PDB file of C-alpha atoms in Angstrom:
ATOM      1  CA  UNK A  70      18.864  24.390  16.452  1.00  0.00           C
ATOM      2  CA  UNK A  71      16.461  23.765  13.547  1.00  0.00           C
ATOM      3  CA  UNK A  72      13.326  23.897  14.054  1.00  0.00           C
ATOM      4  CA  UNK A  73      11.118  21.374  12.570  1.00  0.00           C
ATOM      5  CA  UNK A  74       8.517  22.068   9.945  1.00  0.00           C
ATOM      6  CA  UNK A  75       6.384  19.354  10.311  1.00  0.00           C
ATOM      7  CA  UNK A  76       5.861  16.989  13.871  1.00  0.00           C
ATOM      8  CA  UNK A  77       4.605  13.703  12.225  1.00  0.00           C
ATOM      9  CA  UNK A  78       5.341  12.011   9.229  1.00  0.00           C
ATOM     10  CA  UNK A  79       3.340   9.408   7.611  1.00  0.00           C
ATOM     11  CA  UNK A  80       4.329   6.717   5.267  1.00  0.00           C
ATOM     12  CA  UNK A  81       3.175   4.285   2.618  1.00  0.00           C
ATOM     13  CA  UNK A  82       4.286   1.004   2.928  1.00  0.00           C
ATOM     14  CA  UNK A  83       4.747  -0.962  -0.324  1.00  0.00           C
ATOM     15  CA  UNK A  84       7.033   1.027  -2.689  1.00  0.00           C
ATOM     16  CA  UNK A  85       7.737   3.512  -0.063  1.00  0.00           C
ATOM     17  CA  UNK A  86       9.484   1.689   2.395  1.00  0.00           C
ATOM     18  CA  UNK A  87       9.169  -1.698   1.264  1.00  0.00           C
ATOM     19  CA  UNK A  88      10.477  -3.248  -2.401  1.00  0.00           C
ATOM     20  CA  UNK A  89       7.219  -5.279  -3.059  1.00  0.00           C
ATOM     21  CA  UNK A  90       5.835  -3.589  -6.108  1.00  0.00           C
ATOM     22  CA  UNK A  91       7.290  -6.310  -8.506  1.00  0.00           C
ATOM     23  CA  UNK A  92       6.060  -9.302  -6.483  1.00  0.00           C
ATOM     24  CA  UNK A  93       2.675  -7.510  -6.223  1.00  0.00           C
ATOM     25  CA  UNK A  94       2.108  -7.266  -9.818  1.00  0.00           C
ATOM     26  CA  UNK A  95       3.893 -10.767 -10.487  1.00  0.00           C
ATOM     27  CA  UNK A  96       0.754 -12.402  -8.110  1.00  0.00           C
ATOM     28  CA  UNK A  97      -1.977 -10.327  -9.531  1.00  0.00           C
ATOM     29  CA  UNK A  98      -1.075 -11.392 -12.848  1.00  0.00           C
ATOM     30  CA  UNK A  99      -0.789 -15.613 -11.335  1.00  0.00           C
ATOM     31  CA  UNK A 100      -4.102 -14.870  -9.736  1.00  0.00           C
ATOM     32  CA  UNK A 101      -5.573 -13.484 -13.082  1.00  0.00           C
ATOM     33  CA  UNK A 102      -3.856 -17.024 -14.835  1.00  0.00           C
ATOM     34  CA  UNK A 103      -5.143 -19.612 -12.607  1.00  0.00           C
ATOM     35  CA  UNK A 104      -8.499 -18.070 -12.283  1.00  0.00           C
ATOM     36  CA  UNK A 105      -8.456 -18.226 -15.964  1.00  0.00           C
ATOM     37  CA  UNK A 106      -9.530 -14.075 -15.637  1.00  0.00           C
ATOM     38  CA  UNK A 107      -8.081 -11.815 -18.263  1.00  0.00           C
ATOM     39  CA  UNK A 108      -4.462 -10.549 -17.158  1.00  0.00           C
ATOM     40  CA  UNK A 109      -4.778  -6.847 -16.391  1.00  0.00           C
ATOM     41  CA  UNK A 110      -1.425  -4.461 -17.911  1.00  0.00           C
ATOM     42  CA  UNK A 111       1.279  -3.635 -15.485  1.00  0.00           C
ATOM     43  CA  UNK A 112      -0.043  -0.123 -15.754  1.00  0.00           C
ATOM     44  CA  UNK A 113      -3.054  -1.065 -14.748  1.00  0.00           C
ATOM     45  CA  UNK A 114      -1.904  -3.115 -11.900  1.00  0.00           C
ATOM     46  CA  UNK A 115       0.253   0.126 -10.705  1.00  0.00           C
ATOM     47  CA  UNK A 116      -2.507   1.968 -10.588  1.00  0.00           C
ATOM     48  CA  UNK A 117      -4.694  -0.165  -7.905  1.00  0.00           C
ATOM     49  CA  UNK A 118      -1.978  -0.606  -5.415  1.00  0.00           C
ATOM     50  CA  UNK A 119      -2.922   1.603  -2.490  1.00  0.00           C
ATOM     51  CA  UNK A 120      -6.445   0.132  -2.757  1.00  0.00           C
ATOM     52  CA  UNK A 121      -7.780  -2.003  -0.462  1.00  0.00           C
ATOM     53  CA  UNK A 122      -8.004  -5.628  -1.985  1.00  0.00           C
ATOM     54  CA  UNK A 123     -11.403  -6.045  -2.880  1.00  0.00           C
ATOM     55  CA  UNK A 124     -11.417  -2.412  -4.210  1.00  0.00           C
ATOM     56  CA  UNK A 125      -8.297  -3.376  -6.381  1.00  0.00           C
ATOM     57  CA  UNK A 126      -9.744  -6.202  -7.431  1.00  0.00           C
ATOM     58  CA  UNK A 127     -13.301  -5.183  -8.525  1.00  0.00           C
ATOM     59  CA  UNK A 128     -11.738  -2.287 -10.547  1.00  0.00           C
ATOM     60  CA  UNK A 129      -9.512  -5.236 -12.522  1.00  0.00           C
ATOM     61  CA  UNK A 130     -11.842  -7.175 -12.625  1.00  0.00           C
ATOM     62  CA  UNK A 131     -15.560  -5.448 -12.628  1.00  0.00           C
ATOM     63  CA  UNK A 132     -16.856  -8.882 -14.748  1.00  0.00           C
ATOM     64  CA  UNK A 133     -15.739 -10.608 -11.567  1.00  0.00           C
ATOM     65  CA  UNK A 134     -15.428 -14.510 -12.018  1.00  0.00           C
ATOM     66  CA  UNK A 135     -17.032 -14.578 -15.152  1.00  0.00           C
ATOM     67  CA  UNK A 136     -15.605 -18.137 -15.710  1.00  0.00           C
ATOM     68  CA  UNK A 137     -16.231 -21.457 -13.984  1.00  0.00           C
ATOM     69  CA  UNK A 138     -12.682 -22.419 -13.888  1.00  0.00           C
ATOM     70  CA  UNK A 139     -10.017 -22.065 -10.842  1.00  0.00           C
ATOM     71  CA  UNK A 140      -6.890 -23.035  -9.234  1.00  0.00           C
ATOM     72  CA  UNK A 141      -6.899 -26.191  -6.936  1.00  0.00           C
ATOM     73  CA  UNK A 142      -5.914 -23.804  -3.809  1.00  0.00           C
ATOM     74  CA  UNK A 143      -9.286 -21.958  -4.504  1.00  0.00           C
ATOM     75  CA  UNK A 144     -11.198 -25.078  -5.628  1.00  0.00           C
ATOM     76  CA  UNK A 145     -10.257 -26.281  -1.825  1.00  0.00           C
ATOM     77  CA  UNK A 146     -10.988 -22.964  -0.420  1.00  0.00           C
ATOM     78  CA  UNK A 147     -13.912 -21.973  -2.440  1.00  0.00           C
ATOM     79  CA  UNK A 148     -15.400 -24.964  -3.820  1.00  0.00           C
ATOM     80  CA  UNK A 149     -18.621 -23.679  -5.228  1.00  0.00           C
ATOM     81  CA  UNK A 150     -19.168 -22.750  -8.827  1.00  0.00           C
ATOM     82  CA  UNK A 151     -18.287 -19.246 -10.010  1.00  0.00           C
ATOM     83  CA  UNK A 152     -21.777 -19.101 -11.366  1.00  0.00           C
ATOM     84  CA  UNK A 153     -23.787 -20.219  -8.134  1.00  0.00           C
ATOM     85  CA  UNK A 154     -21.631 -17.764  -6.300  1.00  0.00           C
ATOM     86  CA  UNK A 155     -22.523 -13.861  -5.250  1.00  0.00           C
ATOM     87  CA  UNK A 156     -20.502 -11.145  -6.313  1.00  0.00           C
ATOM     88  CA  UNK A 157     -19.058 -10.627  -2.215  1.00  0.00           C
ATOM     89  CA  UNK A 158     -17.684 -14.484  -2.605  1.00  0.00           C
ATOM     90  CA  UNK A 159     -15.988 -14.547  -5.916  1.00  0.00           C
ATOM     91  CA  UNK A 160     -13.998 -11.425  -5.177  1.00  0.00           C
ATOM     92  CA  UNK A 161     -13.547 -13.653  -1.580  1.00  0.00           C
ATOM     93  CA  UNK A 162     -11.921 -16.474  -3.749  1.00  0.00           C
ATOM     94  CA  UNK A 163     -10.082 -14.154  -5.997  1.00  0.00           C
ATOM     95  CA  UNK A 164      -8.274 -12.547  -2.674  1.00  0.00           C
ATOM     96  CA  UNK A 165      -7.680 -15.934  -1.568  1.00  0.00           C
ATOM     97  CA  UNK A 166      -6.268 -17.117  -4.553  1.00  0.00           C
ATOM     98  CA  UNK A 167      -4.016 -13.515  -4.609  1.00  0.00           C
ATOM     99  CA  UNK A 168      -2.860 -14.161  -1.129  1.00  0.00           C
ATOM    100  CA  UNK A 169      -1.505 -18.244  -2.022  1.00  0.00           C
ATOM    101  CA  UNK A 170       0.299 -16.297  -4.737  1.00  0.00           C
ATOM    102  CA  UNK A 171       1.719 -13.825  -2.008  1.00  0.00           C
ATOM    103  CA  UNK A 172       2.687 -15.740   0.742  1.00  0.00           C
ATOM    104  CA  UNK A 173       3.167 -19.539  -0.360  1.00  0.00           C
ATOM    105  CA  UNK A 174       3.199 -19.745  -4.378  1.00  0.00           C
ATOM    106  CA  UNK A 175       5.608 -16.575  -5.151  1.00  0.00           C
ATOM    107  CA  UNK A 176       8.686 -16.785  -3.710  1.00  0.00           C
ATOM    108  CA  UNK A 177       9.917 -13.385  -4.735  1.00  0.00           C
ATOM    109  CA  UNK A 178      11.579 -11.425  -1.953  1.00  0.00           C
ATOM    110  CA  UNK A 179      10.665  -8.092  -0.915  1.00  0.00           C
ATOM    111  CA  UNK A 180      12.965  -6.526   0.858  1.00  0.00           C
ATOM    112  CA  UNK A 181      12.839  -3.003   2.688  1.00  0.00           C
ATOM    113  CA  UNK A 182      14.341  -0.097   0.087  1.00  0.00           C
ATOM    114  CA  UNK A 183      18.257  -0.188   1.452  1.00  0.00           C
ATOM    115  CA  UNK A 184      18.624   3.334   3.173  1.00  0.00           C
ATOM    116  CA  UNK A 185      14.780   3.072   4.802  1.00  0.00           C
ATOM    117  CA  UNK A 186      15.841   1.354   7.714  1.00  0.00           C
ATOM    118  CA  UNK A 187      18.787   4.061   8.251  1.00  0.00           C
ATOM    119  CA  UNK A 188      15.948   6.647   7.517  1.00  0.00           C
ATOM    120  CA  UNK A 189      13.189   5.298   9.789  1.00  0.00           C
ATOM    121  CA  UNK A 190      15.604   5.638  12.529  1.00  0.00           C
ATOM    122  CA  UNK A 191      16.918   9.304  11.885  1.00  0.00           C
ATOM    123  CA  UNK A 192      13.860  10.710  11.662  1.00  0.00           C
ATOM    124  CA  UNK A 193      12.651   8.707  15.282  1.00  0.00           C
ATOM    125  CA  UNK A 194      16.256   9.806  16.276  1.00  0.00           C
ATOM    126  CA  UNK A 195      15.437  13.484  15.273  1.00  0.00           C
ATOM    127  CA  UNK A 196      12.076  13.346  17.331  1.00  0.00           C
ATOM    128  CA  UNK A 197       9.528  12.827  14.643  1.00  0.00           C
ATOM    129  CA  UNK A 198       6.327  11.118  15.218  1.00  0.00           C
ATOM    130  CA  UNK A 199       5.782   8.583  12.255  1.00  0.00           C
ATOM    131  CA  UNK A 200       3.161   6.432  11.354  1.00  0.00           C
ATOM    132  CA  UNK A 201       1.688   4.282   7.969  1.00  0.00           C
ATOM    133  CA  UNK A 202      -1.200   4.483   5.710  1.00  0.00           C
ATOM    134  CA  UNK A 203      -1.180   1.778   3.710  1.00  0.00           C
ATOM    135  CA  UNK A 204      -3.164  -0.509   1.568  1.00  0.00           C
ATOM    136  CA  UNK A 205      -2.454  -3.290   3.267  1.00  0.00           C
ATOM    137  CA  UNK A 206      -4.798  -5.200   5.499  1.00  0.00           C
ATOM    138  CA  UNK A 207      -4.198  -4.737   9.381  1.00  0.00           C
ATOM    139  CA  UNK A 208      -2.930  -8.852   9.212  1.00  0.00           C
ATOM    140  CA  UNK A 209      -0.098  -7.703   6.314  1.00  0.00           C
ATOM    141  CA  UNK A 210       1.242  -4.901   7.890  1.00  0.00           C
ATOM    142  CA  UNK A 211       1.435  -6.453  11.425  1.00  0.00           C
ATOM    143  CA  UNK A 212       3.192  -9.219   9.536  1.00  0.00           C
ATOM    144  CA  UNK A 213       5.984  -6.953   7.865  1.00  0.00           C
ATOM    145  CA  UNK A 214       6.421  -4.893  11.229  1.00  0.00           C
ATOM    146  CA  UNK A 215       7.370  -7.974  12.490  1.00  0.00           C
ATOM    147  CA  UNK A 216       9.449  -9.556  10.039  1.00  0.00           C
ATOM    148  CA  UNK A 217      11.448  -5.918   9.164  1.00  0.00           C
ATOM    149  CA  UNK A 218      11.507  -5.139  13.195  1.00  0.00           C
ATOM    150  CA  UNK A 219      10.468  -1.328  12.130  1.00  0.00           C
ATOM    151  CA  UNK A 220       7.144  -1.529  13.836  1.00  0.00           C
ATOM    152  CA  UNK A 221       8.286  -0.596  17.022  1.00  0.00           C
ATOM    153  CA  UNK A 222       9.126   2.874  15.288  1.00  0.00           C
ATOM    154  CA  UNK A 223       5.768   3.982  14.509  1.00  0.00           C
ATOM    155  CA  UNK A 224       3.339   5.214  16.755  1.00  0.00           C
ATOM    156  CA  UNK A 225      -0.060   4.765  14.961  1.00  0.00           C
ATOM    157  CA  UNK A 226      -1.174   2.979  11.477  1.00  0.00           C
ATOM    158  CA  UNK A 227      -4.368   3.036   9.506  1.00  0.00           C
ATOM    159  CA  UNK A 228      -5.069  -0.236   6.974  1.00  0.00           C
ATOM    160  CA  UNK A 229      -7.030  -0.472   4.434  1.00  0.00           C
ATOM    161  CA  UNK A 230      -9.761  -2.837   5.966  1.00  0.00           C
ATOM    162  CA  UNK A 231     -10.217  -0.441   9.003  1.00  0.00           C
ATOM    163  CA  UNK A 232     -11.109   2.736   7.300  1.00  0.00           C
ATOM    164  CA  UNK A 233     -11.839   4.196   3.837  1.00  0.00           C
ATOM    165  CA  UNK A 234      -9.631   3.051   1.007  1.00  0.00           C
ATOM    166  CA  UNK A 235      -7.186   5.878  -0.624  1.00  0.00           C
ATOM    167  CA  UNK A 236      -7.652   8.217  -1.890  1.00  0.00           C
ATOM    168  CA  UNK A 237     -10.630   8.957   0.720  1.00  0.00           C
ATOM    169  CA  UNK A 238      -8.710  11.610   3.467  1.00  0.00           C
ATOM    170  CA  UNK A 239      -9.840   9.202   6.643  1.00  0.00           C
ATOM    171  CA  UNK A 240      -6.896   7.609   7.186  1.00  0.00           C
ATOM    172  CA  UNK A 241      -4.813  10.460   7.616  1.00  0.00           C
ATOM    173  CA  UNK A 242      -7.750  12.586   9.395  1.00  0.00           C
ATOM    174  CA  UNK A 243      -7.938  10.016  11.663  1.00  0.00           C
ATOM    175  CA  UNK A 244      -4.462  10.042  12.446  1.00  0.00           C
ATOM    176  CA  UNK A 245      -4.042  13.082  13.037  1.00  0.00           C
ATOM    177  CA  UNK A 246      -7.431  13.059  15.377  1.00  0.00           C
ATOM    178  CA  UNK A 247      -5.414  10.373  17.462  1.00  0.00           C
ATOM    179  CA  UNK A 248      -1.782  12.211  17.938  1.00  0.00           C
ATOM    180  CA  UNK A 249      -3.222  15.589  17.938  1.00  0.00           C
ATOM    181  CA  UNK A 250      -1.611  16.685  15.019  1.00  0.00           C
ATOM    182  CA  UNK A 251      -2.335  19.805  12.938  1.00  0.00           C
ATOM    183  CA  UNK A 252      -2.703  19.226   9.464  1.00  0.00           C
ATOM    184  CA  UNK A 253      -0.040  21.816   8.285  1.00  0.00           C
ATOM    185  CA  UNK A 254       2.162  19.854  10.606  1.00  0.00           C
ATOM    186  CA  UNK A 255       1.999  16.695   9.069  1.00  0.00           C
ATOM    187  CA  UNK A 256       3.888  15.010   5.355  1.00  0.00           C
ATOM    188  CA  UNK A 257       2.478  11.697   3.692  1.00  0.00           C
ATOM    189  CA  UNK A 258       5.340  10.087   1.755  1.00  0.00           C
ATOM    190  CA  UNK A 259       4.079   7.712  -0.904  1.00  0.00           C
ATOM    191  CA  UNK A 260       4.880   6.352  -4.202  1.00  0.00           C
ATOM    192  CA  UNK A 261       1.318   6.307  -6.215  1.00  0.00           C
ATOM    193  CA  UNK A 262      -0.967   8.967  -7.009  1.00  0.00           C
ATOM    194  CA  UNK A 263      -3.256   7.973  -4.273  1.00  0.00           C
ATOM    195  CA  UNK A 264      -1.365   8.778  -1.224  1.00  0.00           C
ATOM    196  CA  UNK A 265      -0.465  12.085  -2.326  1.00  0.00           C
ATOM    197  CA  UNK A 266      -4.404  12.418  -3.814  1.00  0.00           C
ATOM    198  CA  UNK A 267      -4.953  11.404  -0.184  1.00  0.00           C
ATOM    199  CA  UNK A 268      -2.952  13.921   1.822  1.00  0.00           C
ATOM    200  CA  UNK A 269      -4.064  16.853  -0.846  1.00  0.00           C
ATOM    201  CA  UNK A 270      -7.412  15.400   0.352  1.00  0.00           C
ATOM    202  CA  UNK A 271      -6.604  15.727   4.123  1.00  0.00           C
ATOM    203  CA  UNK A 272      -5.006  18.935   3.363  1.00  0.00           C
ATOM    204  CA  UNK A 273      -1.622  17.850   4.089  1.00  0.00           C
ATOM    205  CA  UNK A 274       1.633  17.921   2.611  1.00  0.00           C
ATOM    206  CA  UNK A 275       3.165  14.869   0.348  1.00  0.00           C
ATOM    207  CA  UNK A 276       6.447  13.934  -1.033  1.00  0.00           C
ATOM    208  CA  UNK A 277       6.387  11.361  -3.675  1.00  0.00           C
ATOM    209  CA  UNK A 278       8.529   8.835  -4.473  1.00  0.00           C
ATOM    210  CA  UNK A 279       9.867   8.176  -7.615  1.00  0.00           C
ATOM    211  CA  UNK A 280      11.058   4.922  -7.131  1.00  0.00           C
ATOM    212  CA  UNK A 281       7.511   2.858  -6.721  1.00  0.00           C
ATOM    213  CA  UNK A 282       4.541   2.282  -8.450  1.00  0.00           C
ATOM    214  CA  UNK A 283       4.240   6.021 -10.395  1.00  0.00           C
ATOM    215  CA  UNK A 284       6.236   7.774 -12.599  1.00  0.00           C
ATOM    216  CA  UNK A 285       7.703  11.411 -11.447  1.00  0.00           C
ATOM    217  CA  UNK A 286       5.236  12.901 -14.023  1.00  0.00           C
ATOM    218  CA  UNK A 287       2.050  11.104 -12.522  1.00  0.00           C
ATOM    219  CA  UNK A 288       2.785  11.938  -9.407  1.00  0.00           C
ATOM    220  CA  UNK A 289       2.959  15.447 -10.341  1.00  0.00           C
ATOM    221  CA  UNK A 290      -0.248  15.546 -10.779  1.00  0.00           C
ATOM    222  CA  UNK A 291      -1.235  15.452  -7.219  1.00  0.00           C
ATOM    223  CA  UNK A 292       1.169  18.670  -6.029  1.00  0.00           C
ATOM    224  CA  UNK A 293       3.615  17.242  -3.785  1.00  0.00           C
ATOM    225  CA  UNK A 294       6.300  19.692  -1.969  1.00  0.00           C
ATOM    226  CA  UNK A 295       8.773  17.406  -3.667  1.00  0.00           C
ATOM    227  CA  UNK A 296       9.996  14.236  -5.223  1.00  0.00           C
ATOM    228  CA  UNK A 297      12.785  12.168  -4.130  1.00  0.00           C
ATOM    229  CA  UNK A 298      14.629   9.148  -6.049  1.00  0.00           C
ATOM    230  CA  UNK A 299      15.635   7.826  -2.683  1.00  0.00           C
ATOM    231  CA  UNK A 300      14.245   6.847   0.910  1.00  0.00           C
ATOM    232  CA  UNK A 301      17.686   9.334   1.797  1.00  0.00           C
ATOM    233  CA  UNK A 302      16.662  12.274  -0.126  1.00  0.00           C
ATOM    234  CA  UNK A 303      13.846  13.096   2.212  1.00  0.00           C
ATOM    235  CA  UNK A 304      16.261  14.351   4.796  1.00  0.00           C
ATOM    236  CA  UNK A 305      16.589  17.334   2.356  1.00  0.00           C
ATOM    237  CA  UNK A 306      12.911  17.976   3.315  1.00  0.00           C
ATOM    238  CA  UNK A 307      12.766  17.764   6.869  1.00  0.00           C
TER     239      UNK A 307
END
């Protein structure tokens, strides 16, 4: 029988398991237009996705809403002049203006990566805990669970807007506080340089995926056991 190097494995969500990098960068970039903001580069998009929202936001846009004009959605959400408004409720507008995009505006699917439903239930087949860290807020990733039916898989998930944003080590500390899980026992899967910044900064082990936001060499940088070009290839690993 094999025996099993690690006892819990944790994923990311968008670009790890799910094919929602494109639409993410597509609705940052129709948020930045009818805010009238400046449109940040796709690098520079790829680079925020992992953050929390507001996080991602502010480092986009650190001028904020430093123009009057908006979309009607926000207008009707957020009717108040950027000028009159505090720093906390222009970033407020900008999210809501990001999540019309998302949900109602965009129409962009985002399917799960083809073999991650076949590897999800392998690894729960093979006895593996799993669980998610992911950027998402606890709302988003209750939504996808639901709509992808792979929630019931997992036993625990952190979001971003229940503990410290990535690359801070909380939410994998704290999952690991919850199952009882040794750090040397447990892998973080991700595709951007801050989930495997993350688990180096739990003092786990990562795989990276090359298939998401960051390129094989970026994701280098962090010192993951591996990198895989495929939700499949991680079988090799485990």
């Amino acid at each position: 029988m094999k025996i099993k190097q690690y006892d819990l494995v944790i994923f990311d969500w968008d670009g790890t398991l799910m094919d929602s990098i494109g639409k993410i960068i597509t609705c940052i970039e129709n948020m930045a237009k009818a805010l009238q903001l400046p449109i940040p580069t796709e690098s520079d998009i790829r680079d925020i996705i992992g953050l929390s929202m507001t996080e991602a936001l502010r480092v986009l846009f650190p001028q904020g809403l430093n123009l009057s004009a908006c979309s009607a959605y926000s207008q009707h959400q957020h009717p108040k002049n950027a000028f009159s408004q505090s720093e906390d409720d222009q970033y407020q507008q900008m999210r809501a203006e990001f999540k019309a995009q998302y949900l109602h505006l965009d129409t962009t699917p985002t399917p799960l990566f083809a073999q991650a439903p076949v590897l999800i239930d392998e690894l729960h087949a093979q006895g593996y805990q799993l669980a998610v860290a992911t950027g998402k807020a606890r709302a988003g990733l209750d939504r996808v669970f639901a709509q992808t039916g792979l929630g019931r898989y997992f036993v625990a998930s952190r979001c971003a807007d229940e503990v410290h944003s990535k690359p801070h080590p909380e939410m994998i500390s704290s999952l690991l506080k919850e199952l009882n899980i040794a750090p040397n026992r447990a892998l973080m899967v991700g595709d951007s340089l801050l989930d495997l910044t993350m688990a180096a900064n739990a003092g786990i082990d990562s795989v990276g995926v090359t298939y998401g936001a960051h390129s094989a060499e970026k994701l280098l940088q962090a010192g993951p056991i591996a990198l895989i070009d495929s939700p499949a290839q991680l079988l090799q690993y485990l």
